[in-house]
JSON list of C-alpha atoms in Angstrom, two decimals:
[
{"chain": "S", "resi": 201, "resn": "MET", "atom": "CA", "xyz": [-25.95, 23.54, -21.29]},
{"chain": "S", "resi": 202, "resn": "ARG", "atom": "CA", "xyz": [-28.58, 23.71, -18.54]},
{"chain": "S", "resi": 203, "resn": "PHE", "atom": "CA", "xyz": [-30.26, 20.66, -20.07]},
{"chain": "S", "resi": 204, "resn": "LEU", "atom": "CA", "xyz": [-26.96, 18.73, -19.94]},
{"chain": "S", "resi": 205, "resn": "THR", "atom": "CA", "xyz": [-26.40, 19.82, -16.35]},
{"chain": "S", "resi": 206, "resn": "ALA", "atom": "CA", "xyz": [-29.87, 18.71, -15.27]},
{"chain": "S", "resi": 207, "resn": "LEU", "atom": "CA", "xyz": [-29.53, 15.44, -17.19]},
{"chain": "S", "resi": 208, "resn": "ALA", "atom": "CA", "xyz": [-26.16, 14.66, -15.63]},
{"chain": "S", "resi": 209, "resn": "LEU", "atom": "CA", "xyz": [-27.32, 15.42, -12.10]},
{"chain": "S", "resi": 210, "resn": "ALA", "atom": "CA", "xyz": [-30.34, 13.18, -12.51]},
{"chain": "S", "resi": 211, "resn": "LEU", "atom": "CA", "xyz": [-28.32, 10.32, -13.98]},
{"chain": "S", "resi": 212, "resn": "ILE", "atom": "CA", "xyz": [-25.53, 10.55, -11.42]},
{"chain": "S", "resi": 213, "resn": "ALA", "atom": "CA", "xyz": [-28.12, 10.54, -8.64]},
{"chain": "S", "resi": 214, "resn": "VAL", "atom": "CA", "xyz": [-29.87, 7.37, -9.81]},
{"chain": "S", "resi": 215, "resn": "GLY", "atom": "CA", "xyz": [-27.27, 5.69, -12.02]},
{"chain": "S", "resi": 216, "resn": "CYS", "atom": "CA", "xyz": [-28.15, 4.15, -15.34]},
{"chain": "S", "resi": 217, "resn": "GLY", "atom": "CA", "xyz": [-29.76, 0.74, -15.38]},
{"chain": "S", "resi": 218, "resn": "GLU", "atom": "CA", "xyz": [-30.18, 0.05, -19.07]},
{"chain": "S", "resi": 219, "resn": "PRO", "atom": "CA", "xyz": [-28.89, 1.87, -22.10]},
{"chain": "S", "resi": 220, "resn": "ALA", "atom": "CA", "xyz": [-31.41, 4.35, -23.46]},
{"chain": "S", "resi": 221, "resn": "GLN", "atom": "CA", "xyz": [-30.75, 3.32, -27.07]},
{"chain": "S", "resi": 222, "resn": "ARG", "atom": "CA", "xyz": [-29.09, 0.39, -28.80]},
{"chain": "S", "resi": 223, "resn": "ASN", "atom": "CA", "xyz": [-25.55, 1.08, -29.96]},
{"chain": "S", "resi": 224, "resn": "VAL", "atom": "CA", "xyz": [-25.24, -0.95, -33.12]},
{"chain": "S", "resi": 225, "resn": "ASP", "atom": "CA", "xyz": [-22.39, 0.17, -35.40]},
{"chain": "S", "resi": 226, "resn": "ASP", "atom": "CA", "xyz": [-22.08, 3.60, -33.78]},
{"chain": "S", "resi": 227, "resn": "PRO", "atom": "CA", "xyz": [-18.66, 5.12, -34.65]},
{"chain": "S", "resi": 228, "resn": "ASN", "atom": "CA", "xyz": [-18.98, 7.59, -31.77]},
{"chain": "S", "resi": 229, "resn": "ILE", "atom": "CA", "xyz": [-18.56, 4.77, -29.28]},
{"chain": "S", "resi": 230, "resn": "GLU", "atom": "CA", "xyz": [-14.99, 4.01, -30.37]},
{"chain": "S", "resi": 231, "resn": "GLN", "atom": "CA", "xyz": [-14.14, 7.72, -30.41]},
{"chain": "S", "resi": 232, "resn": "ILE", "atom": "CA", "xyz": [-15.45, 8.09, -26.86]},
{"chain": "S", "resi": 233, "resn": "LYS", "atom": "CA", "xyz": [-13.53, 5.01, -25.72]},
{"chain": "S", "resi": 234, "resn": "ASP", "atom": "CA", "xyz": [-10.35, 6.53, -27.19]},
{"chain": "S", "resi": 235, "resn": "VAL", "atom": "CA", "xyz": [-10.95, 9.81, -25.34]},
{"chain": "S", "resi": 236, "resn": "TYR", "atom": "CA", "xyz": [-11.62, 7.93, -22.11]},
{"chain": "S", "resi": 237, "resn": "MET", "atom": "CA", "xyz": [-8.47, 5.81, -22.38]},
{"chain": "S", "resi": 238, "resn": "ALA", "atom": "CA", "xyz": [-6.39, 8.94, -23.06]},
{"chain": "S", "resi": 239, "resn": "TYR", "atom": "CA", "xyz": [-7.93, 10.46, -19.91]},
{"chain": "S", "resi": 240, "resn": "VAL", "atom": "CA", "xyz": [-6.94, 7.36, -17.90]},
{"chain": "S", "resi": 241, "resn": "GLN", "atom": "CA", "xyz": [-3.34, 7.59, -19.11]},
{"chain": "S", "resi": 242, "resn": "ASP", "atom": "CA", "xyz": [-3.22, 11.29, -18.20]},
{"chain": "S", "resi": 243, "resn": "PHE", "atom": "CA", "xyz": [-4.63, 10.39, -14.75]},
{"chain": "S", "resi": 244, "resn": "ILE", "atom": "CA", "xyz": [-1.92, 7.77, -14.21]},
{"chain": "S", "resi": 245, "resn": "ASP", "atom": "CA", "xyz": [0.77, 10.19, -15.43]},
{"chain": "S", "resi": 246, "resn": "ASN", "atom": "CA", "xyz": [-0.46, 13.08, -13.22]},
{"chain": "S", "resi": 247, "resn": "ASP", "atom": "CA", "xyz": [-0.83, 15.16, -16.40]},
{"chain": "S", "resi": 248, "resn": "PHE", "atom": "CA", "xyz": [-3.40, 17.60, -15.05]},
{"chain": "S", "resi": 249, "resn": "GLU", "atom": "CA", "xyz": [-3.49, 19.72, -18.22]},
{"chain": "S", "resi": 250, "resn": "GLY", "atom": "CA", "xyz": [-4.06, 16.53, -20.19]},
{"chain": "S", "resi": 251, "resn": "ILE", "atom": "CA", "xyz": [-6.86, 15.51, -17.82]},
{"chain": "S", "resi": 252, "resn": "ALA", "atom": "CA", "xyz": [-8.54, 18.90, -18.21]},
{"chain": "S", "resi": 253, "resn": "SER", "atom": "CA", "xyz": [-8.30, 18.66, -22.01]},
{"chain": "S", "resi": 254, "resn": "HIS", "atom": "CA", "xyz": [-10.77, 15.75, -21.95]},
{"chain": "S", "resi": 255, "resn": "PHE", "atom": "CA", "xyz": [-13.50, 17.84, -20.24]},
{"chain": "S", "resi": 256, "resn": "GLN", "atom": "CA", "xyz": [-15.68, 20.75, -21.19]},
{"chain": "S", "resi": 257, "resn": "THR", "atom": "CA", "xyz": [-16.36, 23.23, -18.44]},
{"chain": "S", "resi": 258, "resn": "PRO", "atom": "CA", "xyz": [-18.32, 23.63, -16.33]},
{"chain": "S", "resi": 259, "resn": "VAL", "atom": "CA", "xyz": [-17.79, 20.08, -15.07]},
{"chain": "S", "resi": 260, "resn": "MET", "atom": "CA", "xyz": [-19.75, 18.30, -12.34]},
{"chain": "S", "resi": 261, "resn": "ARG", "atom": "CA", "xyz": [-17.98, 15.47, -10.59]},
{"chain": "S", "resi": 262, "resn": "ARG", "atom": "CA", "xyz": [-17.92, 13.32, -7.52]},
{"chain": "S", "resi": 263, "resn": "SER", "atom": "CA", "xyz": [-14.75, 11.40, -6.84]},
{"chain": "S", "resi": 264, "resn": "ASN", "atom": "CA", "xyz": [-16.25, 9.07, -4.22]},
{"chain": "S", "resi": 265, "resn": "TRP", "atom": "CA", "xyz": [-19.42, 8.29, -2.28]},
{"chain": "S", "resi": 266, "resn": "ARG", "atom": "CA", "xyz": [-18.49, 10.49, 0.68]},
{"chain": "S", "resi": 267, "resn": "ALA", "atom": "CA", "xyz": [-17.57, 13.55, -1.39]},
{"chain": "S", "resi": 268, "resn": "PRO", "atom": "CA", "xyz": [-20.13, 16.14, -2.41]},
{"chain": "S", "resi": 269, "resn": "THR", "atom": "CA", "xyz": [-20.66, 16.92, -6.07]},
{"chain": "S", "resi": 270, "resn": "ARG", "atom": "CA", "xyz": [-18.12, 19.51, -7.12]},
{"chain": "S", "resi": 271, "resn": "ILE", "atom": "CA", "xyz": [-18.43, 21.93, -10.00]},
{"chain": "S", "resi": 272, "resn": "ALA", "atom": "CA", "xyz": [-15.33, 23.20, -11.78]},
{"chain": "S", "resi": 273, "resn": "LEU", "atom": "CA", "xyz": [-16.17, 26.30, -13.77]},
{"chain": "S", "resi": 274, "resn": "THR", "atom": "CA", "xyz": [-12.78, 26.56, -15.49]},
{"chain": "S", "resi": 275, "resn": "PRO", "atom": "CA", "xyz": [-10.01, 24.18, -16.60]},
{"chain": "S", "resi": 276, "resn": "ASP", "atom": "CA", "xyz": [-7.80, 25.61, -13.83]},
{"chain": "S", "resi": 277, "resn": "GLU", "atom": "CA", "xyz": [-10.42, 24.73, -11.18]},
{"chain": "S", "resi": 278, "resn": "LEU", "atom": "CA", "xyz": [-10.71, 21.24, -12.65]},
{"chain": "S", "resi": 279, "resn": "MET", "atom": "CA", "xyz": [-6.93, 20.73, -12.59]},
{"chain": "S", "resi": 280, "resn": "GLU", "atom": "CA", "xyz": [-6.80, 21.89, -8.96]},
{"chain": "S", "resi": 281, "resn": "SER", "atom": "CA", "xyz": [-9.56, 19.46, -7.96]},
{"chain": "S", "resi": 282, "resn": "TYR", "atom": "CA", "xyz": [-7.66, 16.59, -9.62]},
{"chain": "S", "resi": 283, "resn": "ARG", "atom": "CA", "xyz": [-4.47, 17.64, -7.84]},
{"chain": "S", "resi": 284, "resn": "ASP", "atom": "CA", "xyz": [-6.40, 17.43, -4.56]},
{"chain": "S", "resi": 285, "resn": "ASP", "atom": "CA", "xyz": [-7.86, 14.03, -5.50]},
{"chain": "S", "resi": 286, "resn": "LYS", "atom": "CA", "xyz": [-4.47, 12.60, -6.43]},
{"chain": "S", "resi": 287, "resn": "ALA", "atom": "CA", "xyz": [-2.94, 13.94, -3.20]},
{"chain": "S", "resi": 288, "resn": "ASN", "atom": "CA", "xyz": [-5.60, 12.02, -1.26]},
{"chain": "S", "resi": 289, "resn": "ILE", "atom": "CA", "xyz": [-5.84, 8.86, -3.38]},
{"chain": "S", "resi": 290, "resn": "GLN", "atom": "CA", "xyz": [-5.33, 5.43, -1.82]},
{"chain": "S", "resi": 291, "resn": "GLU", "atom": "CA", "xyz": [-1.92, 5.14, -0.18]},
{"chain": "S", "resi": 292, "resn": "GLY", "atom": "CA", "xyz": [0.68, 3.66, -2.49]},
{"chain": "S", "resi": 293, "resn": "TYR", "atom": "CA", "xyz": [-1.31, 4.28, -5.70]},
{"chain": "S", "resi": 294, "resn": "LYS", "atom": "CA", "xyz": [0.80, 3.63, -8.81]},
{"chain": "S", "resi": 295, "resn": "TYR", "atom": "CA", "xyz": [-1.57, 2.91, -11.71]},
{"chain": "S", "resi": 296, "resn": "SER", "atom": "CA", "xyz": [-5.07, 1.91, -12.80]},
{"chain": "S", "resi": 297, "resn": "THR", "atom": "CA", "xyz": [-6.47, -0.68, -15.17]},
{"chain": "S", "resi": 298, "resn": "ILE", "atom": "CA", "xyz": [-9.84, -0.65, -16.87]},
{"chain": "S", "resi": 299, "resn": "ASP", "atom": "CA", "xyz": [-11.76, -3.87, -16.25]},
{"chain": "S", "resi": 300, "resn": "ARG", "atom": "CA", "xyz": [-14.85, -2.95, -18.24]},
{"chain": "S", "resi": 301, "resn": "LEU", "atom": "CA", "xyz": [-15.72, 0.01, -20.48]},
{"chain": "S", "resi": 302, "resn": "ASN", "atom": "CA", "xyz": [-19.23, 0.18, -21.97]},
{"chain": "S", "resi": 303, "resn": "VAL", "atom": "CA", "xyz": [-20.44, 3.25, -23.82]},
{"chain": "S", "resi": 304, "resn": "HIS", "atom": "CA", "xyz": [-24.14, 3.98, -24.26]},
{"chain": "S", "resi": 305, "resn": "LYS", "atom": "CA", "xyz": [-25.99, 6.60, -26.27]},
{"chain": "S", "resi": 306, "resn": "LEU", "atom": "CA", "xyz": [-28.51, 8.73, -24.40]},
{"chain": "S", "resi": 307, "resn": "ALA", "atom": "CA", "xyz": [-29.24, 11.32, -27.12]},
{"chain": "S", "resi": 308, "resn": "SER", "atom": "CA", "xyz": [-27.72, 12.35, -30.43]},
{"chain": "S", "resi": 309, "resn": "SER", "atom": "CA", "xyz": [-24.89, 14.24, -28.73]},
{"chain": "S", "resi": 310, "resn": "VAL", "atom": "CA", "xyz": [-24.90, 12.73, -25.23]},
{"chain": "S", "resi": 311, "resn": "TYR", "atom": "CA", "xyz": [-23.35, 9.39, -24.27]},
{"chain": "S", "resi": 312, "resn": "TYR", "atom": "CA", "xyz": [-22.14, 7.87, -21.04]},
{"chain": "S", "resi": 313, "resn": "ALA", "atom": "CA", "xyz": [-19.28, 5.50, -20.31]},
{"chain": "S", "resi": 314, "resn": "ASP", "atom": "CA", "xyz": [-19.91, 2.91, -17.59]},
{"chain": "S", "resi": 315, "resn": "VAL", "atom": "CA", "xyz": [-16.48, 1.91, -16.29]},
{"chain": "S", "resi": 316, "resn": "ASP", "atom": "CA", "xyz": [-15.15, -0.66, -13.82]},
{"chain": "S", "resi": 317, "resn": "PHE", "atom": "CA", "xyz": [-11.57, 0.04, -12.80]},
{"chain": "S", "resi": 318, "resn": "THR", "atom": "CA", "xyz": [-8.91, -1.27, -10.44]},
{"chain": "S", "resi": 319, "resn": "ARG", "atom": "CA", "xyz": [-6.13, 0.68, -8.76]},
{"chain": "S", "resi": 320, "resn": "TYR", "atom": "CA", "xyz": [-2.78, -0.90, -7.92]},
{"chain": "S", "resi": 321, "resn": "ASN", "atom": "CA", "xyz": [0.31, -0.07, -5.90]},
{"chain": "S", "resi": 322, "resn": "ASP", "atom": "CA", "xyz": [3.89, -0.45, -7.11]},
{"chain": "S", "resi": 323, "resn": "GLN", "atom": "CA", "xyz": [3.91, -4.12, -6.03]},
{"chain": "S", "resi": 324, "resn": "ASP", "atom": "CA", "xyz": [0.96, -4.74, -8.42]},
{"chain": "S", "resi": 325, "resn": "GLU", "atom": "CA", "xyz": [-1.37, -5.32, -5.45]},
{"chain": "S", "resi": 326, "resn": "VAL", "atom": "CA", "xyz": [-4.99, -4.25, -5.68]},
{"chain": "S", "resi": 327, "resn": "ILE", "atom": "CA", "xyz": [-5.65, -1.25, -3.43]},
{"chain": "S", "resi": 328, "resn": "PHE", "atom": "CA", "xyz": [-9.09, -0.24, -4.74]},
{"chain": "S", "resi": 329, "resn": "GLN", "atom": "CA", "xyz": [-11.82, -1.35, -7.14]},
{"chain": "S", "resi": 330, "resn": "GLY", "atom": "CA", "xyz": [-14.52, 1.01, -8.32]},
{"chain": "S", "resi": 331, "resn": "ARG", "atom": "CA", "xyz": [-17.09, 1.92, -10.90]},
{"chain": "S", "resi": 332, "resn": "SER", "atom": "CA", "xyz": [-17.92, 5.34, -12.32]},
{"chain": "S", "resi": 333, "resn": "LEU", "atom": "CA", "xyz": [-20.15, 6.86, -14.96]},
{"chain": "S", "resi": 334, "resn": "TYR", "atom": "CA", "xyz": [-18.68, 9.50, -17.27]},
{"chain": "S", "resi": 335, "resn": "TYR", "atom": "CA", "xyz": [-20.98, 11.68, -19.39]},
{"chain": "S", "resi": 336, "resn": "PHE", "atom": "CA", "xyz": [-19.80, 12.89, -22.81]},
{"chain": "S", "resi": 337, "resn": "THR", "atom": "CA", "xyz": [-20.98, 15.45, -25.34]},
{"chain": "S", "resi": 338, "resn": "ASN", "atom": "CA", "xyz": [-19.54, 16.72, -28.60]},
{"chain": "S", "resi": 339, "resn": "GLU", "atom": "CA", "xyz": [-20.99, 20.22, -28.43]},
{"chain": "S", "resi": 340, "resn": "SER", "atom": "CA", "xyz": [-17.48, 21.65, -28.89]},
{"chain": "S", "resi": 341, "resn": "GLY", "atom": "CA", "xyz": [-16.84, 19.54, -32.00]},
{"chain": "S", "resi": 342, "resn": "SER", "atom": "CA", "xyz": [-14.97, 16.77, -30.18]},
{"chain": "S", "resi": 343, "resn": "TRP", "atom": "CA", "xyz": [-16.04, 14.30, -27.50]},
{"chain": "S", "resi": 344, "resn": "LYS", "atom": "CA", "xyz": [-15.48, 15.66, -24.01]},
{"chain": "S", "resi": 345, "resn": "MET", "atom": "CA", "xyz": [-16.74, 14.77, -20.56]},
{"chain": "S", "resi": 346, "resn": "PHE", "atom": "CA", "xyz": [-19.04, 17.16, -18.73]},
{"chain": "S", "resi": 347, "resn": "ALA", "atom": "CA", "xyz": [-19.95, 15.11, -15.66]},
{"chain": "S", "resi": 348, "resn": "MET", "atom": "CA", "xyz": [-18.81, 12.05, -13.74]},
{"chain": "S", "resi": 349, "resn": "GLY", "atom": "CA", "xyz": [-19.58, 10.20, -10.55]},
{"chain": "S", "resi": 350, "resn": "PRO", "atom": "CA", "xyz": [-19.21, 6.89, -8.74]},
{"chain": "S", "resi": 351, "resn": "VAL", "atom": "CA", "xyz": [-21.84, 4.17, -8.72]},
{"chain": "S", "resi": 352, "resn": "GLU", "atom": "CA", "xyz": [-21.94, 0.84, -6.95]},
{"chain": "S", "resi": 353, "resn": "ARG", "atom": "CA", "xyz": [-19.80, -1.81, -8.60]},
{"chain": "S", "resi": 354, "resn": "ASP", "atom": "CA", "xyz": [-21.62, -5.05, -9.42]}
]
C-alpha cells in the first residue's frame, strides 16, 4: 500500500502526460469505466455510501487546486469529506456530465482515469468545467479508487 500511496502522490503532483503502457484490448479498462460512471451517478445523487463503495481506504484526494491533499482513513471519513465538498460545490449545482474518459494502465494492478467533466445547474447552464485524474487498483478483488486530484484541463 505504501508503494501505491507514493505512486499516487507523485502522479497527482506532476500529472500524467502519456500513458505508461498501450491499452489494446484490455478488459480492465471497460470495468474501470463502469466503476467510474457508477461513482459519478452516486455523486450526482448525493449517495455518500455509494461514493465510498467505489474507493479503498485510505484514500488521498484533492477536490480543487486550492485545497490541500486530504487523506480519508475510513469510509466514514471519506463520506464526511464528500458531504463537505457537496455543501461547498458551485452554487446551483444540479448534475455533471463526462466529456472525456480515458483509462490508462500504469502497472498490472494500477490504472488511472483521465476525466474531463462539466457541471450544470437546474437550467442546464454550465457552472464549471474541470479535469481530474482518478487512480484505481484491484487489490481487494474489484476495481476501486485509491487517489484522485485535479489537473489542468486542456
